[in-house]
Amino acid sequence: FSWQISPIRVPEPDPAKGSEVEIVFKEEDGLTKLVFEHRSFSNHGNGWRKYIEALKSEQGWPYILNRYKRHCETG
């Protein structure tokens, strides 16, 4: 899907200025494994390198994915 949130955390209506997120769900030993890739950050323009670092931080994708995991586990 298209990640259309700018480096300054506001919605970006132009899909050409968004990055791409790919999520694949795989069955592994009776469990569901999530394979995740966020790419094409340069589409965001100025500040895209810092944006990568921000999304790597504990308040970025680790937080988002842990919240998703918790939701899946508890419903």
Short mmCIF file of N, CA and C in Angstrom, two decimals:
data_model
loop_
_atom_site.label_atom_id
_atom_site.label_comp_id
_atom_site.label_asym_id
_atom_site.label_seq_id
_atom_site.Cartn_x
_atom_site.Cartn_y
_atom_site.Cartn_z
N PHE A 1 0.84 -1.18 0.00
CA PHE A 1 0.00 0.00 0.00
C PHE A 1 0.88 1.24 0.00
N SER A 2 0.28 2.35 -0.34
CA SER A 2 1.00 3.61 -0.39
C SER A 2 0.99 4.26 0.99
N TRP A 3 2.18 4.65 1.47
CA TRP A 3 2.32 5.33 2.76
C TRP A 3 2.35 6.82 2.46
N GLN A 4 1.20 7.46 2.61
CA GLN A 4 1.04 8.85 2.23
C GLN A 4 0.98 9.75 3.45
N ILE A 5 1.95 9.57 4.32
CA ILE A 5 2.14 10.45 5.48
C ILE A 5 3.52 11.07 5.30
N SER A 6 3.57 12.37 5.28
CA SER A 6 4.82 13.07 4.98
C SER A 6 5.80 13.00 6.15
N PRO A 7 7.07 13.37 5.91
CA PRO A 7 8.05 13.39 7.00
C PRO A 7 7.67 14.32 8.15
N ILE A 8 6.77 15.28 7.90
CA ILE A 8 6.32 16.15 9.00
C ILE A 8 4.98 15.68 9.57
N ARG A 9 4.64 14.43 9.28
CA ARG A 9 3.48 13.73 9.85
C ARG A 9 2.13 14.33 9.47
N VAL A 10 2.02 14.80 8.27
CA VAL A 10 0.72 15.25 7.76
C VAL A 10 0.37 14.41 6.53
N PRO A 11 -0.92 14.21 6.27
CA PRO A 11 -1.31 13.44 5.10
C PRO A 11 -0.77 14.05 3.81
N GLU A 12 -0.34 13.18 2.91
CA GLU A 12 0.15 13.60 1.59
C GLU A 12 -0.82 13.06 0.55
N PRO A 13 -1.65 13.93 -0.05
CA PRO A 13 -2.67 13.44 -0.98
C PRO A 13 -2.13 12.89 -2.30
N ASP A 14 -0.91 13.27 -2.68
CA ASP A 14 -0.34 12.83 -3.96
C ASP A 14 0.36 11.48 -3.78
N PRO A 15 -0.18 10.39 -4.35
CA PRO A 15 0.45 9.08 -4.21
C PRO A 15 1.89 9.03 -4.71
N ALA A 16 2.25 9.88 -5.67
CA ALA A 16 3.62 9.90 -6.19
C ALA A 16 4.62 10.40 -5.15
N LYS A 17 4.12 11.06 -4.10
CA LYS A 17 4.99 11.57 -3.04
C LYS A 17 4.94 10.68 -1.80
N GLY A 18 4.39 9.50 -1.95
CA GLY A 18 4.33 8.54 -0.85
C GLY A 18 5.32 7.42 -1.06
N SER A 19 5.66 6.74 0.02
CA SER A 19 6.50 5.55 -0.08
C SER A 19 5.60 4.33 -0.18
N GLU A 20 6.21 3.16 -0.25
CA GLU A 20 5.45 1.92 -0.42
C GLU A 20 5.67 1.01 0.78
N VAL A 21 4.60 0.37 1.22
CA VAL A 21 4.68 -0.62 2.29
C VAL A 21 4.14 -1.93 1.73
N GLU A 22 4.91 -2.98 1.91
CA GLU A 22 4.45 -4.32 1.51
C GLU A 22 4.42 -5.20 2.75
N ILE A 23 3.29 -5.86 2.96
CA ILE A 23 3.13 -6.78 4.07
C ILE A 23 2.67 -8.11 3.51
N VAL A 24 3.38 -9.16 3.87
CA VAL A 24 3.04 -10.51 3.43
C VAL A 24 2.83 -11.36 4.68
N PHE A 25 1.72 -12.08 4.72
CA PHE A 25 1.44 -12.98 5.83
C PHE A 25 1.78 -14.39 5.39
N LYS A 26 2.59 -15.08 6.22
CA LYS A 26 3.00 -16.45 5.90
C LYS A 26 2.71 -17.35 7.09
N GLU A 27 2.29 -18.57 6.79
CA GLU A 27 2.10 -19.57 7.85
C GLU A 27 3.45 -20.22 8.11
N GLU A 28 3.80 -20.28 9.38
CA GLU A 28 5.08 -20.88 9.77
C GLU A 28 4.90 -21.62 11.09
N ASP A 29 5.01 -22.94 11.04
CA ASP A 29 4.87 -23.77 12.24
C ASP A 29 3.55 -23.53 12.96
N GLY A 30 2.48 -23.37 12.22
CA GLY A 30 1.16 -23.17 12.81
C GLY A 30 0.89 -21.76 13.28
N LEU A 31 1.83 -20.86 13.05
CA LEU A 31 1.67 -19.46 13.45
C LEU A 31 1.69 -18.58 12.20
N THR A 32 1.26 -17.35 12.36
CA THR A 32 1.30 -16.41 11.24
C THR A 32 2.51 -15.51 11.40
N LYS A 33 3.34 -15.49 10.37
CA LYS A 33 4.51 -14.62 10.34
C LYS A 33 4.21 -13.46 9.42
N LEU A 34 4.52 -12.27 9.86
CA LEU A 34 4.33 -11.06 9.07
C LEU A 34 5.68 -10.64 8.50
N VAL A 35 5.78 -10.56 7.19
CA VAL A 35 7.00 -10.09 6.52
C VAL A 35 6.69 -8.68 6.01
N PHE A 36 7.53 -7.73 6.40
CA PHE A 36 7.23 -6.32 6.23
C PHE A 36 8.38 -5.61 5.52
N GLU A 37 8.05 -4.77 4.55
CA GLU A 37 9.07 -3.94 3.89
C GLU A 37 8.47 -2.57 3.60
N HIS A 38 9.22 -1.54 3.99
CA HIS A 38 8.84 -0.15 3.70
C HIS A 38 9.94 0.40 2.79
N ARG A 39 9.56 0.83 1.59
CA ARG A 39 10.56 1.23 0.60
C ARG A 39 10.14 2.51 -0.14
N SER A 40 11.03 2.99 -0.98
CA SER A 40 10.82 4.18 -1.83
C SER A 40 10.67 5.45 -1.01
N PHE A 41 11.47 5.56 0.05
CA PHE A 41 11.40 6.74 0.92
C PHE A 41 11.75 8.03 0.19
N SER A 42 12.60 7.94 -0.83
CA SER A 42 13.01 9.17 -1.53
C SER A 42 11.82 9.88 -2.18
N ASN A 43 10.72 9.17 -2.40
CA ASN A 43 9.51 9.81 -2.93
C ASN A 43 9.00 10.92 -2.02
N HIS A 44 9.35 10.86 -0.74
CA HIS A 44 8.87 11.86 0.22
C HIS A 44 9.57 13.21 0.06
N GLY A 45 10.66 13.25 -0.71
CA GLY A 45 11.36 14.52 -0.92
C GLY A 45 12.27 14.86 0.25
N ASN A 46 12.44 16.17 0.48
CA ASN A 46 13.34 16.63 1.54
C ASN A 46 13.00 15.99 2.88
N GLY A 47 14.02 15.56 3.56
CA GLY A 47 13.83 14.97 4.88
C GLY A 47 13.61 13.48 4.88
N TRP A 48 13.69 12.84 3.71
CA TRP A 48 13.36 11.41 3.66
C TRP A 48 14.34 10.55 4.44
N ARG A 49 15.62 10.92 4.50
CA ARG A 49 16.59 10.11 5.26
C ARG A 49 16.28 10.16 6.76
N LYS A 50 15.94 11.34 7.25
CA LYS A 50 15.57 11.46 8.66
C LYS A 50 14.27 10.72 8.94
N TYR A 51 13.39 10.68 7.95
CA TYR A 51 12.12 9.97 8.10
C TYR A 51 12.36 8.47 8.32
N ILE A 52 13.32 7.91 7.59
CA ILE A 52 13.67 6.50 7.79
C ILE A 52 14.08 6.27 9.24
N GLU A 53 14.95 7.13 9.75
CA GLU A 53 15.43 6.98 11.13
C GLU A 53 14.28 7.13 12.13
N ALA A 54 13.38 8.06 11.87
CA ALA A 54 12.23 8.25 12.77
C ALA A 54 11.35 7.00 12.79
N LEU A 55 11.12 6.41 11.63
CA LEU A 55 10.27 5.22 11.58
C LEU A 55 10.97 3.98 12.13
N LYS A 56 12.30 3.99 12.22
CA LYS A 56 13.04 2.90 12.86
C LYS A 56 13.02 3.02 14.38
N SER A 57 12.76 4.21 14.88
CA SER A 57 12.79 4.44 16.33
C SER A 57 11.67 3.68 17.02
N GLU A 58 11.73 3.60 18.33
CA GLU A 58 10.71 2.88 19.11
C GLU A 58 9.31 3.46 18.93
N GLN A 59 9.21 4.72 18.53
CA GLN A 59 7.90 5.35 18.30
C GLN A 59 7.44 5.20 16.85
N GLY A 60 8.22 4.54 16.01
CA GLY A 60 7.87 4.36 14.60
C GLY A 60 7.25 2.99 14.35
N TRP A 61 7.79 2.28 13.34
CA TRP A 61 7.22 0.98 12.98
C TRP A 61 7.24 -0.04 14.11
N PRO A 62 8.26 -0.08 14.97
CA PRO A 62 8.17 -1.03 16.08
C PRO A 62 6.91 -0.82 16.92
N TYR A 63 6.59 0.44 17.19
CA TYR A 63 5.38 0.75 17.96
C TYR A 63 4.12 0.33 17.19
N ILE A 64 4.05 0.72 15.91
CA ILE A 64 2.87 0.41 15.10
C ILE A 64 2.66 -1.10 15.00
N LEU A 65 3.73 -1.83 14.71
CA LEU A 65 3.60 -3.28 14.55
C LEU A 65 3.30 -3.99 15.86
N ASN A 66 3.86 -3.51 16.96
CA ASN A 66 3.53 -4.11 18.27
C ASN A 66 2.08 -3.86 18.64
N ARG A 67 1.56 -2.70 18.31
CA ARG A 67 0.13 -2.43 18.56
C ARG A 67 -0.74 -3.35 17.72
N TYR A 68 -0.36 -3.57 16.47
CA TYR A 68 -1.10 -4.48 15.60
C TYR A 68 -1.06 -5.90 16.15
N LYS A 69 0.12 -6.33 16.58
CA LYS A 69 0.27 -7.67 17.16
C LYS A 69 -0.62 -7.82 18.39
N ARG A 70 -0.59 -6.83 19.26
CA ARG A 70 -1.41 -6.88 20.48
C ARG A 70 -2.90 -6.97 20.13
N HIS A 71 -3.32 -6.21 19.14
CA HIS A 71 -4.72 -6.25 18.71
C HIS A 71 -5.08 -7.65 18.19
N CYS A 72 -4.20 -8.23 17.40
CA CYS A 72 -4.47 -9.57 16.85
C CYS A 72 -4.55 -10.62 17.95
N GLU A 73 -3.75 -10.47 18.98
CA GLU A 73 -3.72 -11.44 20.07
C GLU A 73 -4.93 -11.32 20.99
N THR A 74 -5.45 -10.10 21.14
CA THR A 74 -6.53 -9.89 22.11
C THR A 74 -7.88 -9.63 21.45
N GLY A 75 -7.87 -9.34 20.17
CA GLY A 75 -9.13 -9.08 19.46
C GLY A 75 -9.58 -7.72 19.72
#
